[in-house]
Short mmCIF file of C-alpha atoms in Angstrom, two decimals:
data_model
loop_
_atom_site.label_atom_id
_atom_site.label_comp_id
_atom_site.label_asym_id
_atom_site.label_seq_id
_atom_site.Cartn_x
_atom_site.Cartn_y
_atom_site.Cartn_z
CA MET A 1391 0.00 0.00 0.00
CA LEU A 1392 1.35 3.34 -0.99
CA ARG A 1393 2.02 5.70 1.83
CA ARG A 1394 1.96 9.31 0.86
CA THR A 1395 3.92 11.65 3.08
CA PHE A 1396 3.26 15.32 2.74
CA ALA A 1397 6.18 17.50 3.68
CA LEU A 1398 4.85 20.91 4.58
CA PRO A 1399 7.21 23.86 4.46
CA PRO A 1400 8.42 25.01 7.88
CA LEU A 1401 6.27 27.57 9.64
CA ALA A 1402 7.46 31.10 9.15
CA ARG A 1403 8.17 32.44 12.63
CA LEU A 1404 10.95 34.22 14.43
CA THR A 1405 11.08 31.85 17.38
CA PRO A 1406 13.08 28.66 17.15
CA PRO A 1407 11.29 25.39 16.50
CA PRO A 1408 10.00 23.88 19.72
CA LEU A 1409 12.13 21.34 21.52
CA PRO A 1410 10.47 18.16 22.70
CA CYS A 1411 8.80 18.45 26.04
CA THR A 1412 10.67 16.60 28.74
CA ALA A 1413 10.24 15.93 32.38
CA THR A 1414 13.09 14.65 34.47
CA ASN A 1415 12.47 11.29 35.97
CA LEU A 1416 13.75 11.82 39.49
CA THR A 1417 11.31 10.88 42.20
CA SER A 1418 11.22 14.10 44.14
CA LEU A 1419 12.02 16.47 41.30
CA ALA A 1420 9.30 18.46 39.63
CA LEU A 1421 10.58 20.25 36.56
CA LEU A 1422 8.29 20.93 33.66
CA HIS A 1423 9.65 22.55 30.56
CA THR A 1424 7.25 24.03 28.06
CA THR A 1425 8.92 25.28 24.95
CA HIS A 1426 5.95 26.52 23.04
CA PRO A 1427 5.79 30.15 22.14
CA TRP A 1428 3.85 32.46 24.35
CA GLN A 1429 1.00 32.88 21.91
CA GLU A 1430 0.57 29.20 21.26
CA ARG A 1431 0.70 28.16 24.92
CA ARG A 1432 -0.87 24.79 25.39
CA SER A 1433 -3.23 24.14 28.22
CA ARG A 1434 -1.98 22.30 31.27
CA LYS A 1435 -3.94 19.23 30.26
CA GLN A 1436 -2.37 19.10 26.82
CA VAL A 1437 1.09 19.40 28.25
CA LEU A 1438 0.49 16.60 30.70
CA ALA A 1439 -0.97 14.44 27.96
CA ALA A 1440 2.18 15.00 25.97
CA ILE A 1441 4.37 13.85 28.84
CA GLY A 1442 2.25 10.85 29.47
CA ALA A 1443 -0.64 10.38 31.81
CA LYS A 1444 1.34 7.79 33.76
CA GLU A 1445 3.60 10.42 35.25
CA PRO A 1446 2.40 12.32 38.28
CA THR A 1447 2.10 16.06 37.83
CA PRO A 1448 4.89 18.21 39.27
CA ALA A 1449 2.38 19.91 41.54
CA LEU A 1450 1.45 16.54 43.04
CA VAL A 1451 5.06 15.57 43.73
CA ALA A 1452 5.63 19.00 45.25
CA LEU A 1453 2.61 18.51 47.51
CA GLY A 1454 3.99 15.19 48.72
CA ALA A 1455 7.31 16.83 49.56
CA ARG A 1456 5.64 19.81 51.23
CA LEU A 1457 3.80 17.54 53.65
CA GLY A 1458 6.76 15.23 54.13
CA LEU A 1459 4.87 12.20 52.87
CA PRO A 1460 6.91 9.15 51.90
CA PHE A 1461 4.50 7.96 49.23
CA ASN A 1462 5.14 6.75 45.73
CA PRO A 1463 3.56 8.86 42.97
CA GLU A 1464 0.81 6.33 42.19
CA LEU A 1465 -0.47 6.46 45.75
CA LEU A 1466 -0.35 10.25 45.72
CA ARG A 1467 -2.42 10.23 42.58
CA GLN A 1468 -4.94 7.87 44.14
CA ILE A 1469 -5.24 10.15 47.18
CA VAL A 1470 -6.20 13.18 45.11
CA THR A 1471 -8.55 11.34 42.73
CA HIS A 1472 -12.18 11.74 43.73
CA HIS A 1473 -14.60 9.00 42.68
CA SER A 1474 -16.39 11.45 40.38
CA PHE A 1475 -13.26 11.78 38.22
CA VAL A 1476 -13.66 10.32 34.76
CA GLY A 1477 -10.38 9.61 32.99
CA GLU A 1478 -9.46 7.68 29.88
CA VAL A 1479 -8.54 4.68 31.97
CA GLU A 1480 -10.24 3.31 35.08
CA GLU A 1481 -8.22 4.86 37.89
CA PRO A 1482 -8.17 4.03 41.61
CA ASN A 1483 -9.94 6.67 43.67
CA ASN A 1484 -9.70 7.81 47.25
CA ARG A 1485 -13.11 6.72 48.52
CA ARG A 1486 -11.91 3.84 50.69
CA LEU A 1487 -8.91 5.81 51.90
CA GLU A 1488 -11.18 8.70 52.82
CA TYR A 1489 -13.40 6.39 54.86
CA LEU A 1490 -10.41 5.04 56.74
CA GLY A 1491 -8.88 8.47 57.14
CA LYS A 1492 -11.99 9.96 58.72
CA ARG A 1493 -12.02 7.24 61.34
CA VAL A 1494 -8.31 7.57 62.04
CA LEU A 1495 -8.75 11.32 62.48
CA SER A 1496 -11.70 10.75 64.77
CA LEU A 1497 -9.66 8.37 66.92
CA TYR A 1498 -6.61 10.54 67.47
CA VAL A 1499 -8.47 13.81 67.90
CA SER A 1500 -10.97 12.25 70.33
CA GLU A 1501 -8.12 10.76 72.32
CA TYR A 1502 -6.37 14.12 72.53
CA VAL A 1503 -9.47 16.11 73.49
CA HIS A 1504 -10.51 13.48 76.05
CA ILE A 1505 -7.18 13.77 77.84
CA LYS A 1506 -6.68 17.50 77.43
CA TYR A 1507 -10.14 18.50 78.69
CA PRO A 1508 -11.15 15.84 81.19
CA PHE A 1509 -14.20 17.73 82.47
CA LEU A 1510 -15.58 18.90 79.14
CA PRO A 1511 -19.36 18.38 78.80
CA LYS A 1512 -20.31 15.89 76.11
CA GLU A 1513 -22.16 18.39 73.89
CA ASN A 1514 -19.05 20.53 73.78
CA PHE A 1515 -16.92 17.48 73.09
CA SER A 1516 -18.65 16.87 69.76
CA GLN A 1517 -18.38 20.56 68.95
CA VAL A 1518 -14.64 20.56 69.59
CA LEU A 1519 -14.28 17.39 67.51
CA ALA A 1520 -16.18 19.01 64.65
CA GLY A 1521 -13.97 22.06 65.01
CA TYR A 1522 -10.84 20.00 64.53
CA ILE A 1523 -11.94 17.44 61.93
CA GLY A 1524 -15.19 18.74 60.48
CA ASN A 1525 -15.63 19.11 56.75
CA ALA A 1526 -15.04 22.85 56.83
CA THR A 1527 -11.77 22.52 58.73
CA LEU A 1528 -10.48 19.75 56.50
CA ALA A 1529 -11.33 21.85 53.46
CA ASN A 1530 -9.46 24.81 54.94
CA LEU A 1531 -6.51 22.60 55.76
CA GLY A 1532 -6.49 21.28 52.22
CA ARG A 1533 -6.45 24.77 50.79
CA GLU A 1534 -3.63 25.79 53.11
CA VAL A 1535 -1.40 23.07 51.73
CA GLY A 1536 -2.34 23.59 48.10
CA MET A 1537 -4.56 20.57 47.57
CA GLN A 1538 -6.96 22.49 45.35
CA HIS A 1539 -4.38 22.60 42.58
CA VAL A 1540 -3.97 18.84 42.38
CA VAL A 1541 -7.35 17.26 43.12
CA ARG A 1542 -8.93 15.38 40.25
CA TRP A 1543 -12.70 15.46 40.16
CA THR A 1544 -15.62 16.22 37.91
CA GLU A 1545 -17.59 19.32 38.66
CA PRO A 1546 -21.32 18.56 38.43
CA THR A 1547 -23.31 20.65 35.97
CA ARG A 1548 -24.84 23.51 37.85
CA ILE A 1549 -28.54 23.64 38.33
CA VAL A 1550 -29.74 26.76 36.60
CA HIS A 1551 -32.75 28.58 37.98
CA ASP A 1552 -35.25 28.53 35.12
CA PRO A 1553 -38.82 29.28 36.22
CA GLU A 1554 -40.33 29.25 32.72
CA ARG A 1555 -38.61 25.96 31.94
CA THR A 1556 -37.52 27.17 28.52
CA LEU A 1557 -34.04 25.66 28.82
CA THR A 1558 -33.40 21.96 28.76
CA ILE A 1559 -30.27 21.23 30.73
CA ALA A 1560 -28.99 17.88 31.82
CA CYS A 1561 -28.61 18.44 35.52
CA SER A 1562 -27.99 16.08 38.36
CA GLN A 1563 -30.89 14.83 40.40
CA THR A 1564 -29.62 16.10 43.72
CA ALA A 1565 -30.48 19.54 45.06
CA ALA A 1566 -28.11 22.46 44.68
CA GLU A 1567 -26.96 22.29 48.30
CA ASP A 1568 -25.86 18.67 48.02
CA GLN A 1569 -23.84 19.25 44.88
CA LEU A 1570 -20.18 18.49 45.05
CA THR A 1571 -18.00 21.53 45.63
CA GLN A 1572 -14.26 21.91 45.36
CA SER A 1573 -14.10 22.49 49.13
CA ALA A 1574 -15.72 19.13 49.78
CA VAL A 1575 -13.38 17.37 47.36
CA VAL A 1576 -10.34 19.03 48.94
CA GLY A 1577 -11.49 18.02 52.42
CA LYS A 1578 -12.04 14.43 51.32
CA ALA A 1579 -8.57 14.36 49.77
CA MET A 1580 -7.08 15.43 53.11
CA ALA A 1581 -8.96 12.68 54.93
CA SER A 1582 -7.84 10.12 52.37
CA LEU A 1583 -4.26 11.36 52.79
CA ILE A 1584 -4.37 10.46 56.46
CA GLY A 1585 -5.99 7.13 55.65
CA ALA A 1586 -3.19 6.35 53.22
CA LEU A 1587 -0.57 7.36 55.78
CA TYR A 1588 -2.15 5.05 58.35
CA ARG A 1589 -2.28 2.17 55.89
CA GLU A 1590 1.25 2.59 54.57
CA ARG A 1591 3.18 3.72 57.62
CA GLY A 1592 1.11 2.59 60.55
CA PRO A 1593 -0.65 4.24 63.49
CA GLU A 1594 2.33 6.10 64.98
CA SER A 1595 3.03 7.92 61.75
CA ALA A 1596 -0.62 8.85 61.28
CA LYS A 1597 -0.87 10.05 64.87
CA ARG A 1598 2.19 12.24 64.46
CA PHE A 1599 0.74 13.76 61.29
CA VAL A 1600 -2.61 14.45 62.96
CA HIS A 1601 -0.90 16.09 65.94
CA MET A 1602 1.38 18.19 63.77
CA HIS A 1603 -1.14 19.44 61.24
CA ILE A 1604 -4.54 19.28 62.86
CA LEU A 1605 -4.15 19.41 66.61
CA SER A 1606 -1.67 22.26 66.39
CA ARG A 1607 -4.54 24.47 65.28
CA GLU A 1608 -5.93 26.93 67.76
CA LEU A 1609 -9.44 26.31 69.00
CA ASN A 1610 -11.09 28.35 71.73
CA VAL A 1611 -12.86 25.83 73.94
CA ARG A 1612 -13.80 28.21 76.70
CA ASP A 1613 -16.24 30.15 74.52
CA LEU A 1614 -18.21 27.02 73.72
CA ILE A 1615 -19.10 26.17 77.26
CA GLU A 1616 -22.45 27.34 78.59
CA ILE A 1617 -23.35 26.38 82.11
CA HIS A 1618 -26.81 27.44 83.07
CA ASN A 1619 -26.65 26.63 86.78
CA PRO A 1620 -23.01 27.09 87.71
CA LYS A 1621 -23.45 26.55 91.47
CA ARG A 1622 -25.38 23.33 90.91
CA TYR A 1623 -22.96 22.13 88.28
CA LEU A 1624 -19.97 22.78 90.53
CA THR A 1625 -21.58 20.99 93.47
CA TRP A 1626 -22.35 18.01 91.26
CA LEU A 1627 -18.81 18.02 89.86
CA MET A 1628 -17.22 18.04 93.32
CA ARG A 1629 -19.51 15.27 94.55
CA ARG A 1630 -18.68 13.17 91.51
CA GLN A 1631 -15.00 13.55 92.15
CA ASN A 1632 -15.45 12.75 95.85
CA ARG A 1633 -14.24 16.14 96.90
CA LYS A 1634 -15.64 18.37 99.59
CA GLU A 1635 -18.57 20.64 98.82
CA PRO A 1636 -17.64 23.98 97.29
CA GLU A 1637 -17.67 27.03 99.58
CA SER A 1638 -17.03 30.61 98.68
CA ARG A 1639 -14.64 32.54 100.94
CA LEU A 1640 -13.68 36.16 100.97
CA LEU A 1641 -9.99 36.52 100.13
CA SER A 1642 -9.70 40.28 100.15
CA GLU A 1643 -11.87 43.31 99.82
CA THR A 1644 -11.76 47.03 99.52
CA GLY A 1645 -14.26 49.86 99.89
CA ARG A 1646 -17.08 47.84 101.41
CA THR A 1647 -19.04 50.89 102.51
CA SER A 1648 -18.10 52.96 99.50
CA VAL A 1649 -19.90 53.41 96.22
CA SER A 1650 -17.69 50.98 94.31
CA PRO A 1651 -16.61 48.07 96.46
CA VAL A 1652 -14.37 45.30 95.16
CA PHE A 1653 -14.34 41.81 96.61
CA VAL A 1654 -12.01 38.99 95.74
CA VAL A 1655 -13.87 35.76 96.37
CA GLY A 1656 -12.38 32.32 96.11
CA VAL A 1657 -14.25 29.04 95.72
CA PHE A 1658 -12.79 26.35 97.93
CA SER A 1659 -13.31 22.66 98.07
CA GLY A 1660 -12.14 21.97 101.63
CA GLU A 1661 -8.69 23.52 101.73
CA GLU A 1662 -8.10 23.48 98.01
CA LYS A 1663 -8.85 26.66 96.11
CA LEU A 1664 -10.64 25.89 92.86
CA GLY A 1665 -10.64 29.40 91.51
CA GLU A 1666 -11.17 33.02 92.36
CA VAL A 1667 -12.99 35.94 90.87
CA CYS A 1668 -13.23 39.64 91.44
CA LEU A 1669 -16.79 40.73 92.25
CA LEU A 1670 -18.48 44.07 92.55
CA VAL A 1671 -21.25 42.72 94.77
CA LEU A 1672 -20.61 40.12 97.43
CA ASP A 1673 -23.62 37.93 96.64
CA MET A 1674 -23.04 37.75 92.89
CA MET A 1675 -21.50 34.60 91.58
CA THR A 1676 -20.30 34.61 88.05
CA TYR A 1677 -19.60 31.42 86.20
CA LEU A 1678 -16.32 32.54 84.68
CA PHE A 1679 -14.21 30.76 87.24
CA LEU A 1680 -16.37 27.68 86.87
CA THR A 1681 -15.53 27.39 83.21
CA PHE A 1682 -11.94 27.89 84.23
CA ILE A 1683 -12.15 24.80 86.41
CA VAL A 1684 -14.09 22.84 83.83
CA CYS A 1685 -11.55 23.66 81.18
CA THR A 1686 -8.59 22.74 83.32
CA GLU A 1687 -5.87 21.85 80.94
CA ILE A 1688 -3.48 19.15 81.75
CA HIS A 1689 -0.29 20.48 80.27
CA GLN A 1690 1.45 17.22 79.74
CA VAL A 1691 -0.85 15.27 77.52
CA SER A 1692 -0.08 11.62 77.92
CA ALA A 1693 -1.71 9.00 75.72
CA PRO A 1694 -3.56 6.08 77.30
CA ARG A 1695 -1.47 2.92 77.23
CA MET B 1427 -22.17 13.04 65.16
CA ALA B 1428 -20.46 16.09 63.75
CA SER B 1429 -22.88 16.24 60.84
CA THR B 1430 -25.84 16.88 63.13
CA LEU B 1431 -24.30 20.10 64.43
CA SER B 1432 -25.31 23.32 62.78
CA ALA B 1433 -22.68 25.32 61.00
CA LYS B 1434 -22.83 28.10 63.59
CA SER B 1435 -22.15 25.85 66.53
CA ILE B 1436 -18.95 24.44 65.04
CA PRO B 1437 -16.03 26.47 66.37
CA LEU B 1438 -13.31 27.81 64.13
CA ALA B 1439 -9.92 26.11 64.38
CA ARG B 1440 -7.33 28.65 63.30
CA PRO B 1441 -4.20 27.44 61.53
CA LYS B 1442 -0.86 28.05 63.20
CA ASN B 1443 1.81 27.30 60.67
CA GLY B 1444 5.00 26.29 62.42
CA VAL B 1445 3.51 25.40 65.80
CA GLY B 1446 3.16 21.78 64.79
CA ALA B 1447 4.36 21.19 61.28
CA PHE B 1448 5.68 23.88 58.98
CA VAL B 1449 4.10 24.03 55.54
CA PHE B 1450 6.31 25.76 53.02
CA GLN B 1451 4.41 28.69 51.58
CA CYS B 1452 5.99 28.98 48.15
CA ARG B 1453 4.37 26.32 45.97
CA LYS B 1454 5.50 27.19 42.46
CA LEU B 1455 8.19 29.18 40.65
CA VAL B 1456 7.88 30.06 36.97
CA PHE B 1457 10.97 31.11 35.04
CA SER B 1458 10.32 32.90 31.75
CA TYR B 1459 13.19 33.54 29.36
CA CYS B 1460 13.98 34.61 25.81
CA GLU B 1461 17.10 33.57 23.95
CA HIS B 1462 17.35 36.70 21.83
CA PHE B 1463 17.01 39.61 24.19
CA GLY B 1464 20.31 40.52 25.77
CA SER B 1465 18.74 41.22 29.15
CA ASN B 1466 18.19 37.51 29.47
CA ASN B 1467 21.89 36.64 29.50
CA GLY B 1468 22.07 35.93 33.21
CA MET B 1469 18.96 33.82 33.13
CA VAL B 1470 19.65 31.86 30.03
CA CYS B 1471 23.25 31.18 30.78
CA VAL B 1472 22.15 29.57 33.79
CA SER B 1473 20.56 30.48 36.80
CA PHE B 1474 23.16 30.79 39.25
CA HIS B 1475 26.73 30.21 38.60
CA SER B 1476 28.45 31.36 35.50
CA VAL B 1477 28.20 34.03 32.85
CA ARG B 1478 28.26 33.12 29.22
CA VAL B 1479 27.26 35.29 26.32
CA PHE B 1480 24.82 33.59 24.03
CA ARG B 1481 24.87 34.37 20.34
CA PHE B 1482 22.05 33.90 17.90
CA LYS B 1483 24.20 32.07 15.36
CA ASP B 1484 25.35 29.53 17.94
CA ARG B 1485 21.85 28.35 18.50
CA ASN B 1486 20.98 24.92 17.23
CA GLU B 1487 18.60 22.12 17.93
CA ASN B 1488 20.35 20.93 21.08
CA SER B 1489 21.30 24.29 22.44
CA PRO B 1490 23.75 24.06 25.33
CA VAL B 1491 22.07 27.04 26.92
CA LEU B 1492 18.97 25.13 27.80
CA ASP B 1493 21.04 22.26 29.13
CA TYR B 1494 22.71 24.75 31.35
CA ILE B 1495 19.41 26.03 32.73
CA ARG B 1496 18.40 22.48 33.40
CA SER B 1497 21.52 21.60 35.32
CA ASP B 1498 21.46 24.59 37.63
CA LEU B 1499 17.74 24.78 38.05
CA VAL B 1500 17.82 21.07 38.69
CA LYS B 1501 20.09 21.65 41.70
CA PHE B 1502 17.72 24.24 43.09
CA ALA B 1503 14.73 22.01 42.40
CA LYS B 1504 16.41 19.08 44.16
CA LYS B 1505 17.06 21.18 47.22
CA ASN B 1506 13.45 22.40 47.22
CA PRO B 1507 11.25 19.46 46.24
CA GLN B 1508 8.20 21.16 47.70
CA ILE B 1509 8.28 23.83 44.99
CA GLU B 1510 6.90 23.10 41.52
CA ILE B 1511 9.24 24.67 38.97
CA VAL B 1512 8.11 25.67 35.50
CA VAL B 1513 10.42 26.98 32.79
CA GLN B 1514 8.63 28.85 30.06
CA HIS B 1515 9.87 30.23 26.81
CA ARG B 1516 8.62 33.77 26.44
CA PRO B 1517 10.07 35.42 23.37
CA ALA B 1518 10.70 39.13 23.04
CA HIS B 1519 10.39 39.89 26.72
CA HIS B 1520 12.63 40.52 29.67
CA PRO B 1521 13.18 37.46 31.82
CA ILE B 1522 10.97 37.16 34.87
CA VAL B 1523 10.68 34.88 37.88
CA LYS B 1524 7.19 34.49 39.23
CA GLY B 1525 6.43 32.89 42.57
CA PHE B 1526 3.01 31.44 43.49
CA TYR B 1527 2.05 31.05 47.13
CA LEU B 1528 -0.45 29.09 49.16
CA ASN B 1529 -2.38 32.20 50.16
CA GLY B 1530 -3.37 32.63 46.50
CA ARG B 1531 -1.07 35.56 45.77
CA ASP B 1532 1.86 35.69 43.44
CA LYS B 1533 5.02 37.77 43.25
CA VAL B 1534 6.82 38.72 40.07
CA ILE B 1535 10.43 39.82 39.86
CA CYS B 1536 11.93 40.99 36.58
CA VAL B 1537 15.51 39.74 36.44
CA ARG B 1538 16.64 41.68 33.40
CA ASN B 1539 20.35 42.37 33.14
CA LEU B 1540 21.14 40.49 36.32
CA SER B 1541 24.02 38.12 36.68
CA PRO B 1542 23.27 34.49 37.52
CA SER B 1543 24.19 34.92 41.19
CA GLU B 1544 21.94 37.97 41.45
CA ILE B 1545 19.13 35.99 39.86
CA GLY B 1546 19.81 33.33 42.47
CA ASP B 1547 19.35 35.92 45.23
CA LYS B 1548 16.01 37.00 43.78
CA VAL B 1549 14.89 33.40 43.53
CA LYS B 1550 15.81 32.84 47.17
CA LEU B 1551 13.86 35.96 48.09
CA LEU B 1552 10.79 34.56 46.35
CA ARG B 1553 11.29 31.14 47.87
CA ASP B 1554 11.55 32.48 51.41
CA SER B 1555 8.54 34.77 51.15
CA SER B 1556 5.18 33.86 52.63
CA GLY B 1557 3.28 35.49 49.81
CA ALA B 1558 1.71 38.09 52.07
CA LYS B 1559 1.84 41.72 51.00
CA THR B 1560 4.93 43.42 52.37
CA LYS B 1561 3.93 45.37 55.45
CA LEU B 1562 5.80 47.28 58.11
CA LEU B 1563 6.52 44.99 61.05
CA ALA B 1564 8.80 47.39 62.91
CA LYS B 1565 5.90 49.04 64.73
CA LYS B 1566 4.44 45.78 65.96
CA PRO B 1567 7.24 43.33 66.56
CA VAL B 1568 5.09 40.77 68.35
CA LEU B 1569 1.91 39.38 66.80
CA SER B 1570 0.12 36.73 68.82
CA THR B 1571 -3.29 35.24 69.39
CA THR B 1572 -2.39 33.99 72.87
CA GLU B 1573 -2.21 35.99 76.06
CA SER B 1574 1.04 37.22 77.46
CA VAL B 1575 3.18 34.70 79.28
CA ARG B 1576 3.48 36.70 82.50
CA GLY B 1577 -0.17 37.71 82.54
CA ILE B 1578 -1.86 41.10 82.69
CA TRP B 1579 -1.19 43.09 85.86
CA SER B 1580 -3.89 43.02 88.51
CA PRO B 1581 -3.94 45.14 91.67
CA PHE B 1582 -5.11 42.20 93.76
CA HIS B 1583 -2.27 39.88 92.88
CA SER B 1584 0.64 42.23 93.19
CA ARG B 1585 2.65 43.61 96.11
CA ARG B 1586 0.96 46.12 98.34
CA HIS B 1587 1.88 49.62 97.35
CA LYS B 1588 4.31 51.21 99.80
CA ILE B 1589 5.32 54.79 99.90
#
């Protein structure tokens, strides 16, 4: 069979002919060289297709190095691939890893909060847990490490508000609020990252990662606590811990007969002072020092053996 | 259990980069060069260590100039695996180095007519930046979300005043 080859004349342009696109093959190196002229810049997808879809993107390798993760590139790619992603080939996604990761997160954060705040009421416990590992926080964490640039997912077609129903759009069945957002995908990728770390490197490694990245965040626990009957709560708390009943004692005072007296009152359980507060009226009992007791922080957090 | 809580009741956990782990803020560096323009000499003849004048007629398919960029940039890239490095051919322009950061901002430095070592200094400047807008820190040397270590003074917990 005759094969005709057409030799076109070279394109007339001032810039040199493009060199082949290469990517160095070192594991931790991310160097991408695009040689196309500025005007004919190819899209990121085209460039990656030219290199070969097997290779991980430089941004992905950089992410792995930024977080200090000892993963091979295939696992990194699995971590950032959401199950909605449709590629040319069937690719492993992060759904199972995300499931595992959420539970691992829940374990280590619960453990930490349980030890750090031993007297925290149970409603506040779930709030603190949500604050550390909720979807919003995981999404924020993902954005802070640059996960949004590497996640692979398919954005669902947006539901368009069309009251006259003149447009026919193929939209998903779910409501607008349940639609997948980039924040959700980023958060899931973070959870799957921890799941992968647990699976590959074991519990100690995962725990260290959770403590370094998630539990180092600042969360104000004191503001969450609402005690409606502070005297009753304190009495109950002391009885439960087999301590003596709480009594308030006057520590110091000034200007009792004046217009603006100040009293320093301490709450004692036997001989032990639980807390003190400065009052303007002797009978008034604020619950500030109660929350101080309830939120007693044990400075040396030791894990249960 | 967390899903049953309303959005308002979930407290905000603020990030504190460096308290636990440190996340490097510079995520990407883009180097744009042109082989023709003379201002690009420092960039094209490498990035950091030697000066070599590049002539148009010396250019060929396997130009040694680009090999040079690769070798020196490769060293920098190896030392900083957390940064994604992109080299882009941008004809008829001054060479620039553009840094992208995790806070969404980017910083551009034009490295025209700089020697390779000077370009290296600019690259290090971009690498070490957090991406935040440059602001005067001299007036407020300490920025913290936590209370002071020694506590705020109270008249009830200090020595009695003596004349």
